[in-house]
mmCIF file of C-alpha atoms in Angstrom:
data_model
loop_
_atom_site.group_PDB
_atom_site.id
_atom_site.type_symbol
_atom_site.label_atom_id
_atom_site.label_comp_id
_atom_site.label_asym_id
_atom_site.label_seq_id
_atom_site.Cartn_x
_atom_site.Cartn_y
_atom_site.Cartn_z
ATOM 1 C CA MET A 217 101.102 113.391 87.074
ATOM 2 C CA ILE A 218 101.147 111.655 90.489
ATOM 3 C CA PRO A 219 97.850 110.248 92.228
ATOM 4 C CA THR A 220 96.509 111.635 95.520
ATOM 5 C CA LEU A 221 99.179 110.797 97.997
ATOM 6 C CA ARG A 222 98.128 109.713 101.536
ATOM 7 C CA PRO A 223 99.945 109.310 104.717
ATOM 8 C CA HIS A 224 101.709 105.791 104.548
ATOM 9 C CA ASP A 225 102.157 105.796 100.960
ATOM 10 C CA LEU A 226 105.715 104.768 99.871
ATOM 11 C CA ILE A 227 107.419 107.159 97.047
ATOM 12 C CA TRP A 228 110.514 106.994 94.832
ATOM 13 C CA LEU A 229 112.194 110.236 94.239
ATOM 14 C CA ASN A 230 114.100 111.022 91.079
ATOM 15 C CA ALA A 231 117.663 112.400 92.602
ATOM 16 C CA ARG A 232 119.116 112.448 96.228
ATOM 17 C CA ASP A 233 118.532 116.335 96.230
ATOM 18 C CA ALA A 234 114.827 116.058 96.178
ATOM 19 C CA LEU A 235 114.653 115.632 99.540
ATOM 20 C CA GLU A 236 114.379 119.106 101.388
ATOM 21 C CA GLY A 237 114.915 119.943 105.192
ATOM 22 C CA ILE A 238 116.804 116.789 106.493
ATOM 23 C CA THR A 239 119.837 117.666 108.470
ATOM 24 C CA GLU A 240 120.545 114.002 109.829
ATOM 25 C CA SER A 241 123.902 113.168 108.682
ATOM 26 C CA TRP A 242 123.081 109.355 108.709
ATOM 27 C CA VAL A 243 120.518 109.839 105.460
ATOM 28 C CA ASP A 244 123.474 110.693 103.330
ATOM 29 C CA GLY A 245 125.111 106.847 103.900
ATOM 30 C CA VAL A 246 122.036 105.158 103.890
ATOM 31 C CA TRP A 247 118.976 106.641 101.761
ATOM 32 C CA HIS A 248 119.431 106.490 97.928
ATOM 33 C CA THR A 249 117.084 106.825 94.893
ATOM 34 C CA GLY A 250 116.130 103.342 94.653
ATOM 35 C CA LEU A 251 114.696 103.288 98.356
ATOM 36 C CA PRO A 252 111.292 104.961 99.045
ATOM 37 C CA VAL A 253 110.316 107.299 101.540
ATOM 38 C CA VAL A 254 107.240 107.446 103.298
ATOM 39 C CA VAL A 255 104.298 110.018 103.209
ATOM 40 C CA ARG A 256 103.826 111.586 106.607
ATOM 41 C CA ARG A 257 100.982 113.522 108.058
ATOM 42 C CA ASP A 258 101.910 117.243 107.696
ATOM 43 C CA VAL A 259 100.984 120.001 105.983
ATOM 44 C CA ASP A 260 102.841 122.575 104.055
ATOM 45 C CA GLY A 261 101.571 125.886 102.430
ATOM 46 C CA THR A 262 103.948 125.638 99.368
ATOM 47 C CA GLY A 263 102.370 122.325 98.037
ATOM 48 C CA ARG A 264 105.420 120.297 99.076
ATOM 49 C CA ILE A 265 104.865 116.512 100.332
ATOM 50 C CA PRO A 266 105.603 115.645 104.058
ATOM 51 C CA VAL A 267 108.053 112.726 104.010
ATOM 52 C CA GLY A 268 109.954 110.478 106.546
ATOM 53 C CA VAL A 269 113.255 108.933 105.543
ATOM 54 C CA ARG A 270 113.907 105.102 107.156
ATOM 55 C CA GLY A 271 117.360 104.378 108.364
ATOM 56 C CA LEU A 272 119.226 101.052 109.140
ATOM 57 C CA LYS A 273 118.255 101.311 112.721
ATOM 58 C CA ARG A 274 114.913 101.585 114.139
ATOM 59 C CA GLU A 275 115.598 105.029 115.711
ATOM 60 C CA GLN A 276 117.017 106.333 112.379
ATOM 61 C CA ARG A 277 114.274 108.346 110.958
ATOM 62 C CA ALA A 278 114.192 111.716 109.619
ATOM 63 C CA ALA A 279 111.408 114.221 108.574
ATOM 64 C CA GLY A 280 111.618 116.137 105.267
ATOM 65 C CA TRP A 281 109.515 117.594 102.307
ATOM 66 C CA VAL A 282 109.570 116.819 98.707
ATOM 67 C CA ASN A 283 108.218 118.613 95.686
ATOM 68 C CA PRO A 284 105.453 116.536 94.017
ATOM 69 C CA GLU A 285 107.427 116.956 90.455
ATOM 70 C CA ARG A 286 110.303 114.626 92.057
ATOM 71 C CA VAL A 287 108.267 111.632 92.774
ATOM 72 C CA THR A 288 108.614 108.685 90.249
ATOM 73 C CA ARG A 289 106.736 106.023 91.793
ATOM 74 C CA VAL A 290 104.051 105.680 94.496
ATOM 75 C CA VAL A 291 103.203 102.227 96.458
ATOM 76 C CA SER A 292 100.123 102.372 98.597
ATOM 77 C CA PRO A 293 99.745 99.821 101.727
ATOM 78 C CA GLU A 294 96.752 98.521 99.736
ATOM 79 C CA ASN A 295 99.054 97.542 97.035
ATOM 80 C CA LEU A 296 101.028 95.590 99.296
ATOM 81 C CA SER A 297 98.184 93.439 100.555
ATOM 82 C CA VAL A 298 97.710 90.944 97.407
ATOM 83 C CA ALA A 299 97.550 87.638 98.172
ATOM 84 C CA THR A 300 99.324 86.324 95.267
ATOM 85 C CA ASP A 301 102.106 88.785 95.767
ATOM 86 C CA LEU A 302 102.659 87.921 99.511
ATOM 87 C CA LEU A 303 102.674 84.302 98.639
ATOM 88 C CA ARG A 304 105.720 84.931 96.150
ATOM 89 C CA SER A 305 107.511 87.290 98.761
ATOM 90 C CA PRO A 306 110.771 86.548 99.804
ATOM 91 C CA PHE A 307 109.564 87.164 103.275
ATOM 92 C CA ILE A 308 106.856 84.380 103.379
ATOM 93 C CA THR A 309 108.422 82.833 106.065
ATOM 94 C CA GLN A 310 108.473 85.848 108.568
ATOM 95 C CA PRO A 311 105.448 85.539 110.866
ATOM 96 C CA PRO A 312 104.235 89.336 109.858
ATOM 97 C CA VAL A 313 103.906 88.230 106.132
ATOM 98 C CA GLN A 314 102.358 85.023 107.246
ATOM 99 C CA VAL A 315 99.693 86.768 108.982
ATOM 100 C CA ALA A 316 99.125 89.349 106.385
ATOM 101 C CA PHE A 317 98.678 86.552 103.886
ATOM 102 C CA GLN A 318 96.114 84.892 106.049
ATOM 103 C CA VAL A 319 94.114 88.371 106.175
ATOM 104 C CA ALA A 320 94.342 88.533 102.327
ATOM 105 C CA GLN A 321 92.841 85.583 101.959
ATOM 106 C CA GLN A 322 89.633 86.713 103.543
ATOM 107 C CA ALA A 323 86.742 88.745 101.847
ATOM 108 C CA TRP A 324 86.386 91.980 103.916
ATOM 109 C CA SER A 325 83.997 94.786 103.555
ATOM 110 C CA TRP A 326 87.007 97.363 103.819
ATOM 111 C CA THR A 327 90.083 98.472 101.985
ATOM 112 C CA TRP A 328 93.482 97.494 104.252
ATOM 113 C CA GLY A 329 96.930 97.748 103.581
ATOM 114 C CA ILE A 330 100.535 97.125 105.165
ATOM 115 C CA THR A 331 102.505 99.497 106.462
ATOM 116 C CA GLY A 332 105.352 99.996 108.902
ATOM 117 C CA SER A 333 108.501 97.675 108.526
ATOM 118 C CA THR A 334 106.820 94.812 106.907
ATOM 119 C CA GLY A 335 105.280 97.091 104.228
ATOM 120 C CA TYR A 336 108.760 98.402 103.600
ATOM 121 C CA ALA A 337 110.042 95.192 103.100
ATOM 122 C CA LEU A 338 107.566 94.090 100.722
ATOM 123 C CA ALA A 339 107.889 97.155 98.717
ATOM 124 C CA THR A 340 111.766 96.885 98.334
ATOM 125 C CA GLY A 341 112.995 93.485 99.402
ATOM 126 C CA VAL A 342 115.455 94.890 102.021
ATOM 127 C CA PRO A 343 114.839 92.406 104.915
ATOM 128 C CA VAL A 344 114.094 95.078 107.795
ATOM 129 C CA ILE A 345 111.712 92.321 109.135
ATOM 130 C CA HIS A 346 112.423 89.174 111.397
ATOM 131 C CA ALA A 347 110.449 86.630 113.319
ATOM 132 C CA GLU A 348 109.598 89.203 116.224
ATOM 133 C CA SER A 349 108.464 92.004 114.102
ATOM 134 C CA ASP A 350 104.965 93.142 114.130
ATOM 135 C CA LEU A 351 102.527 93.852 111.504
ATOM 136 C CA ASP A 352 101.326 97.316 110.879
ATOM 137 C CA LEU A 353 97.840 97.384 109.061
ATOM 138 C CA LEU A 354 95.880 100.212 107.826
ATOM 139 C CA ILE A 355 92.345 100.083 107.365
ATOM 140 C CA ARG A 356 90.003 102.287 105.224
ATOM 141 C CA ALA A 357 86.563 102.086 106.235
ATOM 142 C CA PRO A 358 83.874 104.312 107.694
ATOM 143 C CA CYS A 359 84.461 105.257 111.637
ATOM 144 C CA ARG A 360 81.020 104.058 112.487
ATOM 145 C CA PHE A 361 81.734 100.612 110.929
ATOM 146 C CA LEU A 362 84.969 100.216 112.537
ATOM 147 C CA ARG A 363 83.591 100.872 116.143
ATOM 148 C CA LYS A 364 80.757 98.327 115.670
ATOM 149 C CA ARG A 365 83.304 95.771 114.190
ATOM 150 C CA SER A 366 86.030 96.579 116.589
ATOM 151 C CA SER A 367 85.550 93.407 119.140
ATOM 152 C CA ALA A 368 85.929 91.039 116.325
ATOM 153 C CA GLY A 369 89.615 91.111 116.339
ATOM 154 C CA ARG A 370 89.741 90.320 120.054
ATOM 155 C CA ARG A 371 87.868 86.798 119.368
ATOM 156 C CA SER A 372 90.161 85.607 116.358
ATOM 157 C CA SER A 373 92.416 82.716 116.848
ATOM 158 C CA VAL A 374 95.743 82.314 117.101
ATOM 159 C CA VAL A 375 98.057 85.356 116.362
ATOM 160 C CA ARG A 376 101.395 84.607 115.175
ATOM 161 C CA CYS A 377 102.800 88.034 115.664
ATOM 162 C CA ALA A 378 101.540 91.410 117.284
ATOM 163 C CA ALA A 379 99.428 93.482 114.779
ATOM 164 C CA TRP A 380 98.914 97.027 115.098
ATOM 165 C CA ILE A 381 95.630 98.686 113.458
ATOM 166 C CA ARG A 382 95.657 101.981 112.483
ATOM 167 C CA ARG A 383 92.116 103.522 111.164
ATOM 168 C CA TRP A 384 92.723 106.051 108.194
ATOM 169 C CA LYS A 385 90.908 109.333 109.060
ATOM 170 C CA PRO A 386 90.846 111.987 106.130
ATOM 171 C CA LEU A 387 91.949 115.406 107.192
ATOM 172 C CA ARG A 388 88.883 117.726 107.636
ATOM 173 C CA ALA A 389 89.606 121.212 106.276
ATOM 174 C CA GLY A 390 91.517 123.410 108.304
ATOM 175 C CA SER A 391 92.716 120.439 110.319
ATOM 176 C CA ARG A 392 96.131 118.801 110.295
#
């Protein structure tokens, strides 16, 4: 049984035909079961998982669906933010990973993780990041807490790359 999946989780599938509803032709030439797909925010009445496939180019993104029994592995953004793992990453020389390593060395009162291209590179070993790549972070904290602390990031010292922070908000009953 797979854990509860949330948007931004990376999941690996047991077969190519596990992807449903994807019509983009480039997917067949790029995606294989050794690569993850990312969980998207969407709802399906049949219980399928909304996923996105990442291509080799920035503009190559495809949305589809997966049945939960086809999932073989799950990596959450939080799994990618462990300082010792970041330090051992083949991408530690890249600015986004250096910044993530600095963040990981701090004691935070919230849970956070790495998403986007940096998260994908860390999870797969595929070199999709470079010196100009940004760092996408996901923070799981109460809304009230984040509003109080949001100005703290503006006072930080030197930043080595652009950082995008997304606050996680659970879906409410009846919302999408």
